[in-house]
Protein backbone atom coordinates (compact mmCIF):
# COMPACT_ATOMS: atom_id res chain seq x y z
CA MET A 1 81.40 92.34 121.22
CA ASN A 2 78.62 94.67 120.10
CA ASN A 3 79.89 97.49 122.29
CA GLN A 4 83.43 97.36 120.90
CA THR A 5 84.86 99.03 117.84
CA ASN A 6 85.18 96.55 115.03
CA PRO A 7 88.95 96.07 114.55
CA TYR A 8 88.52 94.84 110.98
CA SER A 9 87.05 98.17 109.86
CA VAL A 10 84.30 96.35 107.97
CA SER A 11 80.79 97.55 108.64
CA SER A 12 78.26 95.01 109.85
CA HIS A 13 75.50 97.65 109.70
CA GLY A 14 74.83 97.31 113.41
CA ALA A 15 73.72 93.68 113.17
CA ALA A 16 74.39 91.46 116.15
CA VAL A 17 77.02 88.85 115.43
CA THR A 18 76.58 85.51 117.17
CA GLY A 19 78.43 82.24 116.85
CA GLU A 20 75.57 80.81 114.80
CA ARG A 21 75.51 83.84 112.51
CA ALA A 22 79.29 83.66 111.97
CA ALA A 23 78.98 79.95 111.18
CA GLN A 24 76.25 80.70 108.65
CA VAL A 25 78.32 83.43 106.99
CA LEU A 26 81.27 81.04 106.79
CA LYS A 27 79.07 78.29 105.31
CA ASN A 28 77.56 80.65 102.71
CA THR A 29 81.01 82.00 101.86
CA TYR A 30 82.45 78.55 101.21
CA MET A 31 79.39 77.53 99.17
CA LEU A 32 79.60 80.64 96.98
CA LEU A 33 83.38 80.28 96.72
CA GLY A 34 82.98 76.71 95.49
CA LEU A 35 80.45 77.79 92.87
CA SER A 36 82.70 80.68 91.86
CA LEU A 37 85.61 78.31 91.31
CA ILE A 38 83.38 76.17 89.08
CA VAL A 39 82.38 79.25 87.06
CA ALA A 40 86.01 80.38 86.77
CA THR A 41 87.13 76.91 85.71
CA GLY A 42 84.39 76.74 83.08
CA ALA A 43 85.28 80.17 81.72
CA SER A 44 88.97 79.24 81.62
CA TRP A 45 88.19 75.97 79.81
CA PHE A 46 86.06 77.85 77.27
CA ALA A 47 88.88 80.33 76.57
CA MET A 48 91.34 77.47 76.17
CA ALA A 49 89.06 75.40 73.94
CA SER A 50 88.30 78.46 71.79
CA ASN A 51 92.02 79.28 71.58
CA ILE A 52 91.40 82.82 72.78
CA GLY A 53 94.49 85.01 72.61
CA PHE A 54 95.95 86.98 75.50
CA VAL A 55 93.63 89.66 76.82
CA ASN A 56 95.15 93.13 77.05
CA VAL A 57 96.30 93.78 80.62
CA TRP A 58 94.58 97.17 80.79
CA LEU A 59 91.30 95.69 79.56
CA THR A 60 91.67 92.89 82.10
CA LEU A 61 92.19 95.37 84.94
CA GLY A 62 89.48 97.74 83.71
CA VAL A 63 86.79 95.06 83.54
CA TYR A 64 87.99 93.55 86.83
CA PHE A 65 87.69 96.81 88.76
CA GLY A 66 84.34 97.56 87.09
CA LEU A 67 82.94 94.20 88.17
CA LEU A 68 84.48 94.62 91.63
CA PHE A 69 82.72 97.97 91.98
CA ALA A 70 79.44 96.46 90.81
CA THR A 71 79.78 93.57 93.27
CA ASN A 72 80.38 95.98 96.12
CA MET A 73 77.33 98.05 95.16
CA LEU A 74 75.13 94.95 94.89
CA ARG A 75 76.55 93.09 97.88
CA ASN A 76 73.29 93.22 99.85
CA SER A 77 71.07 91.81 97.09
CA ALA A 78 70.75 88.61 95.08
CA TRP A 79 72.20 90.50 92.11
CA GLY A 80 75.47 90.57 94.02
CA ILE A 81 75.79 86.81 93.52
CA LEU A 82 75.53 87.28 89.75
CA ALA A 83 78.15 90.03 89.98
CA VAL A 84 80.45 87.61 91.81
CA PHE A 85 80.03 85.07 89.02
CA GLY A 86 80.74 87.79 86.46
CA LEU A 87 83.93 88.77 88.30
CA THR A 88 85.20 85.23 88.82
CA GLY A 89 84.20 84.20 85.31
CA TRP A 90 86.15 87.11 83.85
CA LEU A 91 89.28 86.25 85.82
CA GLY A 92 88.93 82.62 84.76
CA PHE A 93 88.44 83.61 81.12
CA THR A 94 91.57 85.78 81.08
CA THR A 95 93.55 82.98 82.72
CA GLY A 96 92.69 80.50 79.96
CA PRO A 97 95.18 81.90 77.40
CA ILE A 98 97.92 81.86 80.05
CA ILE A 99 97.33 78.18 80.80
CA ASN A 100 97.30 77.48 77.04
CA MET A 101 100.73 79.08 76.84
CA TYR A 102 102.03 76.77 79.57
CA ALA A 103 100.46 73.77 77.84
CA GLN A 104 102.73 74.43 74.86
CA MET A 105 105.88 74.59 77.00
CA PRO A 106 107.95 71.51 77.94
CA GLY A 107 106.84 70.62 81.46
CA GLY A 108 104.43 73.54 81.44
CA MET A 109 101.39 71.60 82.64
CA GLU A 110 103.45 70.18 85.49
CA ILE A 111 104.10 73.75 86.62
CA VAL A 112 100.38 74.55 86.36
CA THR A 113 99.56 71.45 88.41
CA MET A 114 102.13 72.36 91.04
CA ALA A 115 100.76 75.91 91.23
CA LEU A 116 97.22 74.58 91.65
CA GLY A 117 98.34 72.16 94.33
CA GLY A 118 100.30 74.86 96.13
CA THR A 119 97.33 77.23 96.01
CA ALA A 120 94.98 74.59 97.44
CA GLY A 121 97.47 73.60 100.13
CA ILE A 122 98.06 77.19 101.25
CA PHE A 123 94.31 77.89 101.32
CA VAL A 124 93.62 74.87 103.51
CA ALA A 125 96.56 75.64 105.81
CA MET A 126 95.80 79.34 106.32
CA SER A 127 92.06 78.72 106.77
CA ALA A 128 92.82 75.98 109.30
CA ILE A 129 95.07 78.31 111.30
CA ALA A 130 92.23 80.81 111.65
CA LEU A 131 89.55 78.20 112.33
CA VAL A 132 91.50 75.99 114.72
CA THR A 133 93.28 78.68 116.75
CA LYS A 134 90.30 81.09 116.60
CA LYS A 135 92.88 83.84 116.99
CA ASP A 136 91.89 87.40 116.13
CA PHE A 137 94.16 88.48 113.28
CA SER A 138 92.73 91.99 112.97
CA PHE A 139 96.13 93.39 114.01
CA LEU A 140 97.36 92.46 110.52
CA THR A 141 94.79 94.67 108.76
CA ASN A 142 96.97 97.69 108.02
CA PHE A 143 100.04 95.62 107.14
CA ILE A 144 98.13 93.50 104.63
CA MET A 145 96.25 96.37 103.01
CA VAL A 146 99.32 98.61 102.67
CA GLY A 147 101.41 95.67 101.47
CA ILE A 148 98.90 94.76 98.78
CA LEU A 149 98.72 98.37 97.60
CA VAL A 150 102.51 98.64 97.39
CA ALA A 151 102.82 95.28 95.59
CA PHE A 152 100.06 96.23 93.15
CA VAL A 153 101.68 99.57 92.32
CA ALA A 154 105.05 97.83 91.89
CA GLY A 155 103.43 95.29 89.58
CA ILE A 156 101.88 98.04 87.45
CA ALA A 157 105.22 99.88 87.30
CA ASN A 158 106.94 96.71 86.14
CA ILE A 159 104.62 96.51 83.14
CA PHE A 160 106.59 99.49 81.82
CA PHE A 161 110.06 98.68 83.21
CA ALA A 162 109.99 94.87 82.75
CA ILE A 163 112.61 94.18 85.43
CA PRO A 164 112.80 90.40 86.07
CA ALA A 165 113.99 90.80 89.67
CA LEU A 166 111.13 93.18 90.46
CA ALA A 167 108.62 90.81 88.87
CA LEU A 168 109.87 87.98 91.09
CA ALA A 169 109.74 90.21 94.16
CA VAL A 170 106.15 91.23 93.37
CA SER A 171 105.13 87.59 92.88
CA ALA A 172 106.76 86.57 96.16
CA ALA A 173 105.05 89.46 97.94
CA PHE A 174 101.66 88.45 96.57
CA VAL A 175 102.18 84.84 97.68
CA LEU A 176 102.86 86.04 101.22
CA LEU A 177 100.17 88.72 101.33
CA SER A 178 97.49 86.57 99.69
CA SER A 179 98.19 83.77 102.16
CA MET A 180 97.87 86.18 105.05
CA LEU A 181 94.70 87.66 103.54
CA ILE A 182 93.05 84.22 103.48
CA MET A 183 93.81 83.79 107.18
CA TRP A 184 92.73 87.36 107.95
CA GLN A 185 89.42 87.07 106.06
CA THR A 186 88.55 83.75 107.71
CA SER A 187 89.33 85.26 111.11
CA ALA A 188 87.19 88.29 110.26
CA ILE A 189 84.21 86.02 109.56
CA ILE A 190 84.44 83.98 112.74
CA HIS A 191 85.00 87.10 114.88
CA GLY A 192 82.14 89.06 113.31
CA GLY A 193 84.32 91.49 111.37
CA GLU A 194 82.71 90.41 108.10
CA THR A 195 79.01 89.56 107.91
CA ASN A 196 78.58 89.81 104.15
CA TYR A 197 79.39 86.48 102.52
CA ILE A 198 79.43 88.00 99.03
CA MET A 199 82.32 90.32 99.84
CA ALA A 200 84.06 87.59 101.86
CA THR A 201 83.84 85.31 98.82
CA VAL A 202 85.35 87.95 96.56
CA THR A 203 88.25 88.51 98.95
CA LEU A 204 89.00 84.79 99.19
CA PHE A 205 88.64 84.20 95.45
CA VAL A 206 90.93 87.09 94.51
CA SER A 207 93.44 85.82 97.09
CA LEU A 208 93.35 82.38 95.46
CA TYR A 209 93.70 83.91 92.00
CA ASN A 210 96.70 86.01 93.03
CA LEU A 211 98.26 83.01 94.77
CA PHE A 212 97.90 80.82 91.70
CA MET A 213 99.24 83.41 89.26
CA SER A 214 102.16 84.31 91.53
CA LEU A 215 103.07 80.68 92.13
CA LEU A 216 102.99 80.09 88.37
CA HIS A 217 105.53 82.86 87.88
CA LEU A 218 107.78 81.76 90.72
CA LEU A 219 107.73 78.09 89.75
CA THR A 220 108.48 78.99 86.15
CA ALA A 221 111.48 81.02 87.27
CA LEU A 222 112.70 78.17 89.48
CA ASN A 223 112.44 75.81 86.52
CA GLY A 224 114.49 78.18 84.40
CA ASP A 225 111.70 78.84 81.87
CA ASP A 226 111.01 82.47 82.73
């Protein structure tokens, strides 16, 4: 494997990737992901308990990309772990007001619960596909990355146009692409395409976040409350 071009286009800095190393990266990724979910949940609970209002979308995106950049720069040091917690905590904090809004709607918390359950189910299923089949999903790299870029741009455009059909299409696209990204990232770890557990954690967490938010929107529309 060391003499082949890495199909995931993620640099491993020339380090040899063995089965044991891949298993360790996977273990560290899941451990950090679990801690990140705890941090995000705590931040969300704090925002809800404090009755924080909706955070401006541009501020949310600005801080998110700033923390994402910082995490990438610090990915090879212990400071990168703190950056991950900052990123996941911020996303959790900005989600709190949204969940509060659902809590005030008839059947809103049922929708939140269904979205959480759906997110967990999809994560387990897509991870299992990669782990059990051990298939190399690097062939999906370009499709996923281009798809996410297109969906993101469409989502930003819809902030200005506010077209319900486009919003639903973007949410559906993110459900599909985020699901595929979970499978792709897990495959990248076990095949040596990703040796940095900090960046792998960020990819998986953001996928889970996008899944949850998109499922919330879709389920709300299906229940006629959008």
